[in-house]
Short mmCIF file of C-alpha atoms in Angstrom, two decimals:
data_model
loop_
_atom_site.label_atom_id
_atom_site.label_comp_id
_atom_site.label_asym_id
_atom_site.label_seq_id
_atom_site.Cartn_x
_atom_site.Cartn_y
_atom_site.Cartn_z
CA MET A 125 0.51 -26.59 -25.42
CA ARG A 126 -2.29 -28.34 -27.34
CA SER A 127 -0.88 -27.66 -30.80
CA GLN A 128 0.67 -30.39 -32.90
CA LYS A 129 4.04 -28.67 -32.66
CA ALA A 130 4.00 -28.55 -28.86
CA ASP A 131 6.48 -31.41 -28.63
CA LYS A 132 9.00 -29.01 -30.13
CA TYR A 133 8.56 -26.56 -27.27
CA CYS A 134 10.73 -26.42 -24.18
CA ILE A 135 9.92 -25.05 -20.75
CA VAL A 136 12.55 -23.09 -18.84
CA ALA A 137 11.74 -22.78 -15.13
CA ILE A 138 13.57 -19.97 -13.31
CA ASP A 139 13.71 -19.45 -9.57
CA ALA A 140 14.79 -15.81 -9.19
CA ALA A 141 16.85 -14.56 -6.24
CA LYS A 142 18.86 -11.49 -5.28
CA TYR A 143 22.30 -12.79 -6.24
CA VAL A 144 22.07 -16.30 -7.75
CA ASN A 145 19.18 -17.47 -9.93
CA THR A 146 18.50 -21.14 -10.65
CA ALA A 147 17.03 -22.58 -13.85
CA MET A 148 16.04 -25.93 -15.34
CA ILE A 149 14.98 -26.87 -18.89
CA CYS A 150 12.26 -29.48 -19.56
CA THR A 151 9.97 -30.74 -22.31
CA ILE A 152 6.21 -30.14 -22.17
CA PHE A 153 5.95 -33.67 -20.76
CA GLY A 154 8.07 -32.69 -17.78
CA ASP A 155 11.17 -34.60 -18.90
CA ILE A 156 14.34 -32.81 -17.76
CA LEU A 157 16.62 -31.82 -20.66
CA ARG A 158 19.03 -29.76 -18.61
CA GLY A 159 19.27 -30.17 -14.86
CA PRO A 160 19.32 -27.24 -12.47
CA PHE A 161 22.09 -24.70 -13.14
CA GLU A 162 22.91 -21.33 -11.63
CA PHE A 163 23.48 -17.90 -13.14
CA ASP A 164 23.87 -14.49 -11.54
CA GLY A 165 21.54 -11.53 -11.86
CA SER A 166 23.67 -9.50 -14.27
CA GLN A 167 24.10 -9.38 -18.04
CA THR A 168 26.86 -11.99 -17.67
CA GLY A 169 24.43 -14.31 -15.94
CA PHE A 170 21.78 -13.77 -18.59
CA GLN A 171 24.27 -14.77 -21.27
CA VAL A 172 24.85 -18.03 -19.35
CA LEU A 173 21.09 -18.64 -19.37
CA LYS A 174 20.81 -17.84 -23.07
CA LYS A 175 23.72 -20.12 -23.92
CA GLU A 176 22.16 -23.05 -22.04
CA ILE A 177 18.82 -22.49 -23.79
CA ASP A 178 20.45 -22.24 -27.24
CA GLN A 179 22.50 -25.40 -26.70
CA THR A 180 19.43 -27.35 -25.52
CA ARG A 181 17.32 -26.13 -28.44
CA GLU A 182 19.99 -27.15 -30.91
CA ALA A 183 20.60 -30.54 -29.31
CA TYR A 184 16.89 -31.50 -29.26
CA GLN A 185 15.76 -29.46 -32.30
CA LEU A 186 13.29 -27.39 -30.32
CA THR A 187 11.55 -24.41 -31.91
CA ARG A 188 10.03 -22.39 -29.10
CA VAL A 189 10.98 -21.41 -25.56
CA ILE A 190 8.47 -20.82 -22.76
CA LEU A 191 9.96 -19.31 -19.60
CA GLY A 192 8.25 -19.63 -16.23
CA ILE A 193 9.52 -17.19 -13.59
CA GLU A 194 8.30 -17.15 -10.00
CA THR A 195 7.44 -13.74 -8.51
CA THR A 196 10.13 -13.61 -5.83
CA ALA A 197 9.95 -10.13 -4.21
CA HIS A 198 11.13 -7.67 -6.91
CA TYR A 199 14.12 -9.73 -8.08
CA TYR A 200 12.24 -11.30 -10.99
CA GLU A 201 11.27 -8.01 -12.67
CA ASP A 202 14.54 -7.23 -14.48
CA LEU A 203 14.84 -10.86 -15.55
CA VAL A 204 11.33 -10.75 -17.06
CA ARG A 205 12.22 -7.56 -18.92
CA VAL A 206 15.43 -8.87 -20.54
CA CYS A 207 13.77 -12.19 -21.43
CA ASP A 208 10.95 -10.27 -23.11
CA GLN A 209 13.49 -8.25 -25.07
CA GLN A 210 15.16 -11.49 -26.17
CA GLY A 211 11.84 -12.65 -27.65
CA TYR A 212 11.10 -15.49 -25.23
CA MET A 213 7.50 -16.17 -24.21
CA VAL A 214 7.46 -15.39 -20.48
CA ARG A 215 4.91 -16.64 -17.97
CA VAL A 216 4.97 -15.06 -14.50
CA ILE A 217 3.99 -17.50 -11.75
CA ASN A 218 2.66 -16.33 -8.39
CA ALA A 219 4.67 -17.69 -5.47
CA ALA A 220 1.43 -18.92 -3.84
CA THR A 221 0.78 -21.10 -6.90
CA THR A 222 4.17 -22.83 -6.70
CA ALA A 223 3.67 -23.30 -2.95
CA GLU A 224 0.47 -25.23 -3.67
CA GLU A 225 2.30 -27.33 -6.28
CA ARG A 226 4.95 -28.24 -3.70
CA LYS A 227 2.21 -29.48 -1.36
CA LYS A 228 0.89 -31.78 -4.09
CA MET A 229 4.31 -33.45 -4.25
CA LEU A 230 3.75 -34.65 -0.65
CA ASN A 231 7.29 -33.57 0.08
CA TYR A 232 8.15 -31.21 2.93
CA THR A 233 11.58 -30.59 1.44
CA LYS A 234 12.13 -27.15 -0.08
CA THR A 235 15.12 -26.97 -2.39
CA ASP A 236 15.86 -25.18 -5.65
CA ARG A 237 15.14 -28.38 -7.57
CA VAL A 238 11.75 -28.84 -5.88
CA ASP A 239 10.91 -25.18 -6.55
CA LEU A 240 11.83 -25.53 -10.23
CA GLN A 241 9.71 -28.66 -10.58
CA ALA A 242 6.79 -26.77 -9.03
CA ILE A 243 7.23 -23.95 -11.56
CA VAL A 244 7.27 -26.47 -14.44
CA GLN A 245 4.06 -28.12 -13.20
CA SER A 246 2.42 -24.71 -12.87
CA ILE A 247 3.27 -23.91 -16.50
CA LEU A 248 1.99 -27.30 -17.70
CA GLN A 249 -1.34 -26.67 -15.95
CA GLY A 250 -1.71 -23.26 -17.56
CA ARG A 251 -1.03 -21.25 -14.40
CA GLY A 252 0.50 -17.80 -14.35
CA GLU A 253 0.09 -14.93 -16.75
CA SER A 254 1.99 -13.59 -19.71
CA SER A 255 4.36 -10.78 -18.83
CA LYS A 256 3.02 -7.35 -19.67
CA LYS A 257 4.90 -4.17 -20.27
CA LYS A 258 3.90 -1.73 -17.55
CA ALA A 259 2.97 1.81 -18.40
CA HIS A 260 5.91 3.88 -17.22
CA ASP A 261 3.81 6.53 -15.44
CA LEU A 262 1.72 3.92 -13.62
CA GLU A 263 4.79 1.97 -12.58
CA ARG A 264 6.39 5.16 -11.24
CA LEU A 265 3.17 6.09 -9.46
CA GLN A 266 3.03 2.68 -7.77
CA THR A 267 6.63 3.01 -6.60
CA LEU A 268 5.96 6.47 -5.13
CA THR A 269 2.63 5.63 -3.46
CA ARG A 270 4.01 2.49 -1.85
CA ALA A 271 7.03 4.47 -0.63
CA ARG A 272 4.69 7.04 0.90
CA ARG A 273 2.70 4.29 2.60
CA ARG A 274 5.91 2.95 4.14
CA LEU A 275 6.77 6.44 5.38
CA ILE A 276 3.33 6.78 6.96
CA ASN A 277 3.83 3.45 8.73
CA GLU A 278 7.25 4.58 9.96
CA GLN A 279 5.68 7.82 11.22
CA THR A 280 3.13 5.82 13.19
CA ARG A 281 5.83 3.65 14.76
CA CYS A 282 7.86 6.77 15.57
CA MET A 283 4.84 8.41 17.17
CA ASN A 284 4.21 5.31 19.31
CA VAL A 285 7.79 5.41 20.63
CA MET A 286 7.45 9.14 21.38
CA SER A 287 4.28 8.35 23.33
CA VAL A 288 6.17 5.82 25.47
CA TYR A 289 8.91 8.35 26.29
CA MET A 290 6.33 10.97 27.25
CA ASP A 291 4.69 8.44 29.56
CA HIS A 292 7.94 8.47 31.52
CA ILE A 293 8.65 12.20 31.26
CA PHE A 294 5.17 13.70 31.78
CA ARG A 295 2.61 10.95 32.19
CA GLU A 296 -0.47 13.20 32.07
CA PHE A 297 0.63 15.06 28.91
CA GLN A 298 -1.44 12.66 26.80
CA GLY A 299 -4.48 12.86 29.06
CA LYS A 300 -5.82 12.02 32.47
CA ASN A 301 -8.71 9.94 33.71
CA VAL A 302 -11.50 11.87 35.44
CA ARG A 303 -14.85 10.78 36.86
CA LYS A 304 -17.75 12.39 35.06
CA ASP A 305 -21.38 11.50 35.76
CA GLY A 306 -20.14 8.41 37.60
CA LYS A 307 -18.12 7.17 34.64
CA ASN A 308 -14.42 7.15 33.83
CA GLN A 309 -13.41 9.49 31.03
CA VAL A 310 -9.98 10.36 29.62
CA VAL A 311 -9.62 14.11 29.19
CA LYS A 312 -6.78 15.04 26.86
CA VAL A 313 -4.72 18.20 26.76
CA PHE A 314 -4.44 18.18 22.97
CA SER A 315 -6.87 16.63 20.53
CA GLU A 316 -3.92 15.24 18.54
CA PHE A 317 -0.67 13.98 20.04
CA THR A 318 1.27 15.28 17.01
CA SER A 319 -0.35 18.72 16.75
CA ASN A 320 2.00 21.69 16.28
CA ALA A 321 1.56 22.83 19.88
CA SER A 322 2.13 19.33 21.26
CA LEU A 323 5.28 18.77 19.21
CA PHE A 324 6.65 22.21 20.19
CA LEU A 325 6.16 21.61 23.92
CA MET A 326 7.61 18.08 23.71
CA ARG A 327 10.73 19.48 22.09
CA TYR A 328 11.36 22.52 24.29
CA TYR A 329 9.27 22.10 27.46
CA PRO A 330 8.63 18.35 27.89
CA HIS A 331 8.79 18.01 31.69
CA THR A 332 6.28 19.10 34.31
CA THR A 333 8.79 21.51 35.87
CA ASP A 334 9.24 23.22 32.48
CA ILE A 335 5.49 23.81 32.22
CA LEU A 336 5.16 25.05 35.80
CA GLU A 337 8.08 27.45 35.38
CA LEU A 338 6.42 28.98 32.33
CA GLY A 339 3.10 29.44 34.07
CA ALA A 340 -0.06 30.69 32.38
CA ASP A 341 1.49 33.94 31.15
CA GLY A 342 4.55 32.18 29.76
CA LEU A 343 2.42 29.65 27.86
CA ARG A 344 0.25 32.44 26.41
CA ASN A 345 3.32 34.34 25.26
CA LEU A 346 4.72 31.18 23.63
CA SER A 347 1.40 30.59 21.91
CA ILE A 348 1.39 34.09 20.44
CA GLU A 349 5.07 34.07 19.49
CA HIS A 350 5.04 30.64 17.79
CA ASN A 351 1.41 30.58 16.64
CA LEU A 352 0.59 27.52 18.77
CA LYS A 353 -3.08 28.52 19.16
CA LEU A 354 -3.28 27.44 22.80
CA ARG A 355 -6.67 28.17 24.31
CA ASP A 356 -7.08 29.23 27.92
CA ALA A 357 -8.80 25.93 28.74
CA THR A 358 -5.84 24.02 27.30
CA ILE A 359 -3.35 26.13 29.28
CA ASP A 360 -5.30 25.67 32.52
CA ARG A 361 -5.56 21.91 32.00
CA LEU A 362 -1.87 21.59 31.14
CA LEU A 363 -0.84 23.46 34.30
CA ALA A 364 -3.23 21.44 36.46
CA TYR A 365 -1.94 18.14 35.09
CA ALA A 366 1.68 19.26 35.54
CA LYS A 367 1.01 20.25 39.15
CA GLU A 368 -0.63 16.91 39.97
CA SER A 369 1.84 14.74 38.04
CA ILE A 370 3.80 11.98 39.77
CA SER A 371 6.48 11.74 37.07
CA LYS A 372 10.16 11.35 38.00
CA PRO A 373 12.37 14.41 38.57
CA LYS A 374 13.87 15.83 35.39
CA GLU A 375 17.41 14.90 36.52
CA ALA A 376 16.43 11.20 36.52
CA LEU A 377 15.07 11.34 32.95
CA ALA A 378 18.18 12.36 31.00
CA ALA A 379 18.10 9.23 28.81
CA GLU A 380 14.39 9.54 27.99
CA LEU A 381 14.71 13.24 27.19
CA PHE A 382 17.64 12.58 24.85
CA LEU A 383 15.84 9.74 23.05
CA LEU A 384 12.65 11.80 22.79
CA ARG A 385 14.59 14.57 21.03
CA LEU A 386 15.99 12.04 18.55
CA LYS A 387 12.52 10.69 17.82
CA LEU A 388 11.15 14.20 17.36
CA ASP A 389 13.90 14.84 14.79
CA GLU A 390 13.02 11.58 13.04
CA TYR A 391 9.30 12.40 13.03
CA GLU A 392 9.99 15.85 11.59
CA LEU A 393 12.14 14.35 8.83
CA LEU A 394 9.51 11.74 7.98
CA SER A 395 6.81 14.43 7.87
CA ARG A 396 8.88 16.53 5.48
CA HIS A 397 9.60 13.58 3.20
CA THR A 398 5.92 12.59 3.21
CA ALA A 399 4.89 16.11 2.19
CA GLU A 400 7.46 16.16 -0.62
CA LEU A 401 6.26 12.78 -1.87
CA LYS A 402 2.65 13.96 -1.87
CA GLU A 403 3.55 16.87 -4.13
CA VAL A 404 5.28 14.60 -6.65
CA ILE A 405 2.43 12.06 -6.50
CA GLU A 406 -0.15 14.80 -7.08
CA GLU A 407 1.61 16.03 -10.22
CA LEU A 408 2.09 12.51 -11.58
CA LEU A 409 -1.53 11.53 -10.89
CA LEU A 410 -2.78 14.36 -13.07
CA GLU A 411 -0.63 13.03 -15.92
CA THR A 412 -2.40 9.64 -15.81
CA ASP A 413 -5.99 8.65 -16.53
CA GLY A 414 -6.46 8.11 -12.78
CA GLY A 415 -6.71 11.84 -12.14
CA ILE A 416 -10.39 11.57 -13.05
CA LEU A 417 -11.00 9.70 -9.76
CA LEU A 418 -10.62 13.02 -7.93
CA SER A 419 -14.20 13.79 -9.00
CA ILE A 420 -15.41 11.16 -6.49
CA PRO A 421 -16.29 12.76 -3.13
CA GLY A 422 -14.29 11.13 -0.36
CA ILE A 423 -11.39 10.05 -2.61
CA GLY A 424 -8.44 12.38 -2.00
CA VAL A 425 -5.24 12.84 -3.96
CA THR A 426 -3.15 10.13 -2.29
CA LEU A 427 -6.00 7.60 -2.24
CA ALA A 428 -6.80 8.25 -5.92
CA ALA A 429 -3.12 7.80 -6.73
CA GLU A 430 -2.91 4.56 -4.75
CA LEU A 431 -6.03 3.19 -6.45
CA THR A 432 -4.72 4.12 -9.89
CA ALA A 433 -1.28 2.65 -9.21
CA GLU A 434 -2.55 -0.64 -7.78
CA MET A 435 -5.11 -1.09 -10.55
CA GLY A 436 -2.36 -0.56 -13.11
CA ASP A 437 -2.89 -0.66 -16.87
CA LEU A 438 -6.57 -1.46 -17.52
CA ASN A 439 -5.79 -2.98 -20.93
CA ALA A 440 -4.85 -6.11 -19.01
CA PHE A 441 -8.43 -6.53 -17.72
CA THR A 442 -11.78 -7.16 -19.39
CA HIS A 443 -14.02 -6.44 -16.39
CA SER A 444 -13.80 -4.97 -12.89
CA GLY A 445 -14.31 -8.35 -11.20
CA GLN A 446 -10.76 -9.28 -12.18
CA LEU A 447 -9.47 -6.29 -10.22
CA ILE A 448 -11.50 -7.27 -7.16
CA LYS A 449 -10.03 -10.75 -7.34
CA MET A 450 -6.53 -9.31 -7.73
CA ALA A 451 -7.11 -7.30 -4.56
CA GLY A 452 -8.35 -10.40 -2.74
CA THR A 453 -11.55 -8.65 -1.62
CA ASN A 454 -13.82 -11.11 -3.43
CA PRO A 455 -16.04 -13.21 -1.09
CA VAL A 456 -15.40 -16.94 -0.91
CA VAL A 457 -18.45 -18.77 -2.32
CA LYS A 458 -19.16 -22.46 -1.61
CA GLN A 459 -21.94 -24.31 -3.39
CA SER A 460 -22.50 -28.00 -4.15
CA GLY A 461 -25.22 -30.45 -5.13
CA GLY A 462 -27.85 -27.92 -6.04
CA LYS A 463 -27.75 -26.35 -2.61
CA GLN A 464 -27.92 -22.63 -2.14
CA ALA A 465 -24.52 -20.93 -2.32
CA SER A 466 -22.95 -19.77 0.93
CA HIS A 467 -20.83 -16.63 1.06
CA PHE A 468 -17.95 -16.48 3.50
CA ALA A 469 -15.17 -14.01 4.29
CA ILE A 470 -13.07 -12.40 1.56
CA SER A 471 -10.44 -14.61 -0.07
CA LYS A 472 -7.36 -12.48 0.80
CA GLN A 473 -5.59 -14.24 -2.08
CA GLY A 474 -4.57 -11.09 -3.94
CA ARG A 475 -2.13 -8.28 -3.27
CA ALA A 476 -2.09 -7.14 0.34
CA ALA A 477 -1.19 -3.55 -0.64
CA PHE A 478 -4.09 -3.38 -3.10
CA ARG A 479 -6.48 -4.88 -0.54
CA SER A 480 -5.49 -2.24 2.02
CA VAL A 481 -6.20 0.56 -0.48
CA VAL A 482 -9.64 -0.89 -1.32
CA TYR A 483 -10.50 -1.05 2.40
CA GLN A 484 -9.36 2.56 2.93
CA ALA A 485 -11.39 3.70 -0.08
CA GLY A 486 -14.51 2.11 1.40
CA GLU A 487 -13.83 3.66 4.80
CA CYS A 488 -13.29 7.15 3.33
CA VAL A 489 -16.38 7.22 1.13
CA ALA A 490 -18.51 5.83 3.97
CA THR A 491 -17.66 9.01 5.88
CA HIS A 492 -17.19 11.71 3.24
CA ASN A 493 -19.46 10.65 0.36
CA PRO A 494 -23.18 11.27 1.10
CA GLU A 495 -24.40 8.66 -1.39
CA MET A 496 -22.00 6.00 -0.16
CA ASN A 497 -22.76 6.94 3.45
CA ALA A 498 -26.43 6.12 2.78
CA ARG A 499 -25.40 2.69 1.49
CA TYR A 500 -23.15 2.25 4.54
CA GLN A 501 -26.01 3.04 6.93
CA GLN A 502 -28.25 0.63 5.04
CA MET A 503 -25.69 -2.18 5.39
CA LYS A 504 -25.28 -1.44 9.10
CA GLU A 505 -29.05 -1.73 9.57
CA GLN A 506 -28.89 -5.11 7.84
CA GLY A 507 -26.45 -6.29 10.52
CA LYS A 508 -23.18 -5.87 8.61
CA LEU A 509 -20.06 -5.11 10.60
CA SER A 510 -18.20 -1.89 9.80
CA GLY A 511 -15.30 -3.80 8.23
CA GLN A 512 -17.65 -5.79 6.00
CA ALA A 513 -19.38 -2.60 4.89
CA TYR A 514 -16.05 -0.91 4.13
CA ILE A 515 -14.99 -3.85 1.93
CA ALA A 516 -18.33 -3.81 0.09
CA LEU A 517 -18.07 -0.07 -0.52
CA GLY A 518 -14.41 -0.43 -1.50
CA ASN A 519 -15.36 -3.02 -4.13
CA ARG A 520 -18.04 -0.67 -5.39
CA ILE A 521 -15.52 2.14 -5.70
CA LEU A 522 -13.19 -0.25 -7.53
CA ARG A 523 -15.89 -1.05 -10.09
CA LEU A 524 -16.67 2.63 -10.40
CA ALA A 525 -12.98 3.55 -10.80
CA TYR A 526 -12.59 0.88 -13.51
CA ALA A 527 -15.49 2.32 -15.51
CA MET A 528 -14.39 5.94 -15.01
CA ARG A 529 -10.81 5.27 -16.12
CA LYS A 530 -11.84 2.99 -18.96
CA HIS A 531 -14.33 5.44 -20.46
CA GLN A 532 -12.81 8.66 -19.06
CA SER A 533 -16.15 9.64 -17.56
CA LEU A 534 -16.55 11.86 -14.50
CA TYR A 535 -18.32 10.79 -11.34
CA GLN A 536 -22.09 11.01 -11.81
CA SER A 537 -23.73 12.12 -8.57
CA THR A 538 -27.43 12.19 -7.71
CA ASN A 539 -26.71 14.49 -4.77
CA PRO A 540 -28.16 17.95 -5.54
CA ASP A 541 -25.37 19.57 -3.48
CA TYR A 542 -22.61 18.01 -5.59
CA VAL A 543 -20.53 20.64 -7.39
CA LEU A 544 -17.47 19.39 -9.28
CA LEU A 545 -15.58 22.68 -8.94
CA THR A 546 -16.01 22.63 -5.16
CA VAL A 547 -14.94 18.98 -4.89
CA ILE A 548 -11.77 19.55 -6.92
CA ALA A 549 -10.92 22.81 -5.13
CA GLY A 550 -11.06 20.94 -1.81
CA LYS A 551 -8.46 18.44 -3.04
CA LEU A 552 -6.19 20.50 -5.28
CA ARG A 553 -5.32 23.71 -3.47
CA ASN A 554 -3.12 24.97 -6.29
CA LYS A 555 -5.11 26.88 -8.94
CA ALA A 556 -2.74 25.75 -11.69
CA LYS A 557 -3.32 22.09 -10.81
CA GLN A 558 -7.07 22.66 -10.77
CA ALA A 559 -6.74 24.05 -14.30
CA VAL A 560 -4.75 20.95 -15.33
CA PHE A 561 -7.54 18.70 -14.04
CA PHE A 562 -10.30 20.54 -15.92
CA ASN A 563 -8.23 20.71 -19.11
CA HIS A 564 -7.52 16.96 -19.02
CA PHE A 565 -10.79 15.49 -17.81
CA VAL A 566 -13.64 17.94 -18.41
CA SER A 567 -14.80 18.31 -21.99
CA VAL A 568 -15.80 21.78 -23.04
#
């Protein structure tokens, strides 16, 4: 923009959408050369865009084209790719950046024209980043890990609905309040609501009358036949709760029983799909440089894959601080007039999905990594909240992951009990996949 030939450049602002994109062509001074026009999201539409650009360049004798495209959901991605192939210089503008530009216009109106003007101003101020070609494996890994995360969220919602239905069918199935040492305490039948035994009974014997008809002997026989692993204490508690339950008669719960069965089918399907996804993610992770993160205690297969996918191609970064900022887990710092800087909450200005992974990484290593657990305990003693400590540890893991992937170096532990073979065997159950890890990441 500062070169002597910059007056021969033109800026093309594009507001991407699912069906109809809008574009506008300006000079570097913001003068409009071609007012807003529409084109669809197909090859036909791209030819319309190219024709408008070529005609404008010829009419005003312009030499270079700079395209600014706002990151609207995923609709901009194909457009960025074809514009790159055409040889245009493409700048990708974050939607939050254009939103701030609209505020500066002191105009509450939001139209395509206002959006395009905001994109132009963002380009003129040097905002956005040049489009980068994503590594195919990393892009595929991100798609799969985010899909798995959505499935996990759907599983959780499904489980919550199942819990509501069981409250109507057999209220005490999920636990009962008892007084112990003068205090209220909820005593559960099963440690996990979605354990194999719990799911089996909800499907075939959900009501109190079903449990009472089976009796202790019937429940023991079921446990042996279907490998439910029901202990005597669990059987006794289940029968006691069923006997004392005040739930409605089974005849009055036909709707709830039917809907519960549907939700159990849905939960089973989601569980199967999640397991299949994990297998594919595990294989793909070992094909990328992110497989080396498995050497970190507390970082499992799916978490290592999510970290690798959200970090992306490290050639786009010069230091780990850029990744922390992209995740939005960097603390907000305010300092003025020679006063001491004050640190506030995290910025939350980056990718929400990435930020969630960083938090989970911190939470996992705080529990399952002895060295990180020591740091966690130290931060707790200093008065940090658990969430703050998890973010701090997550940022540390992010810096560590950056260095490990960049230099292909294994996790260096000071813990005398750390054994790499044991750590990997606990994460990769398949011997062949363990061999793949050691062949790829451990030098002989």
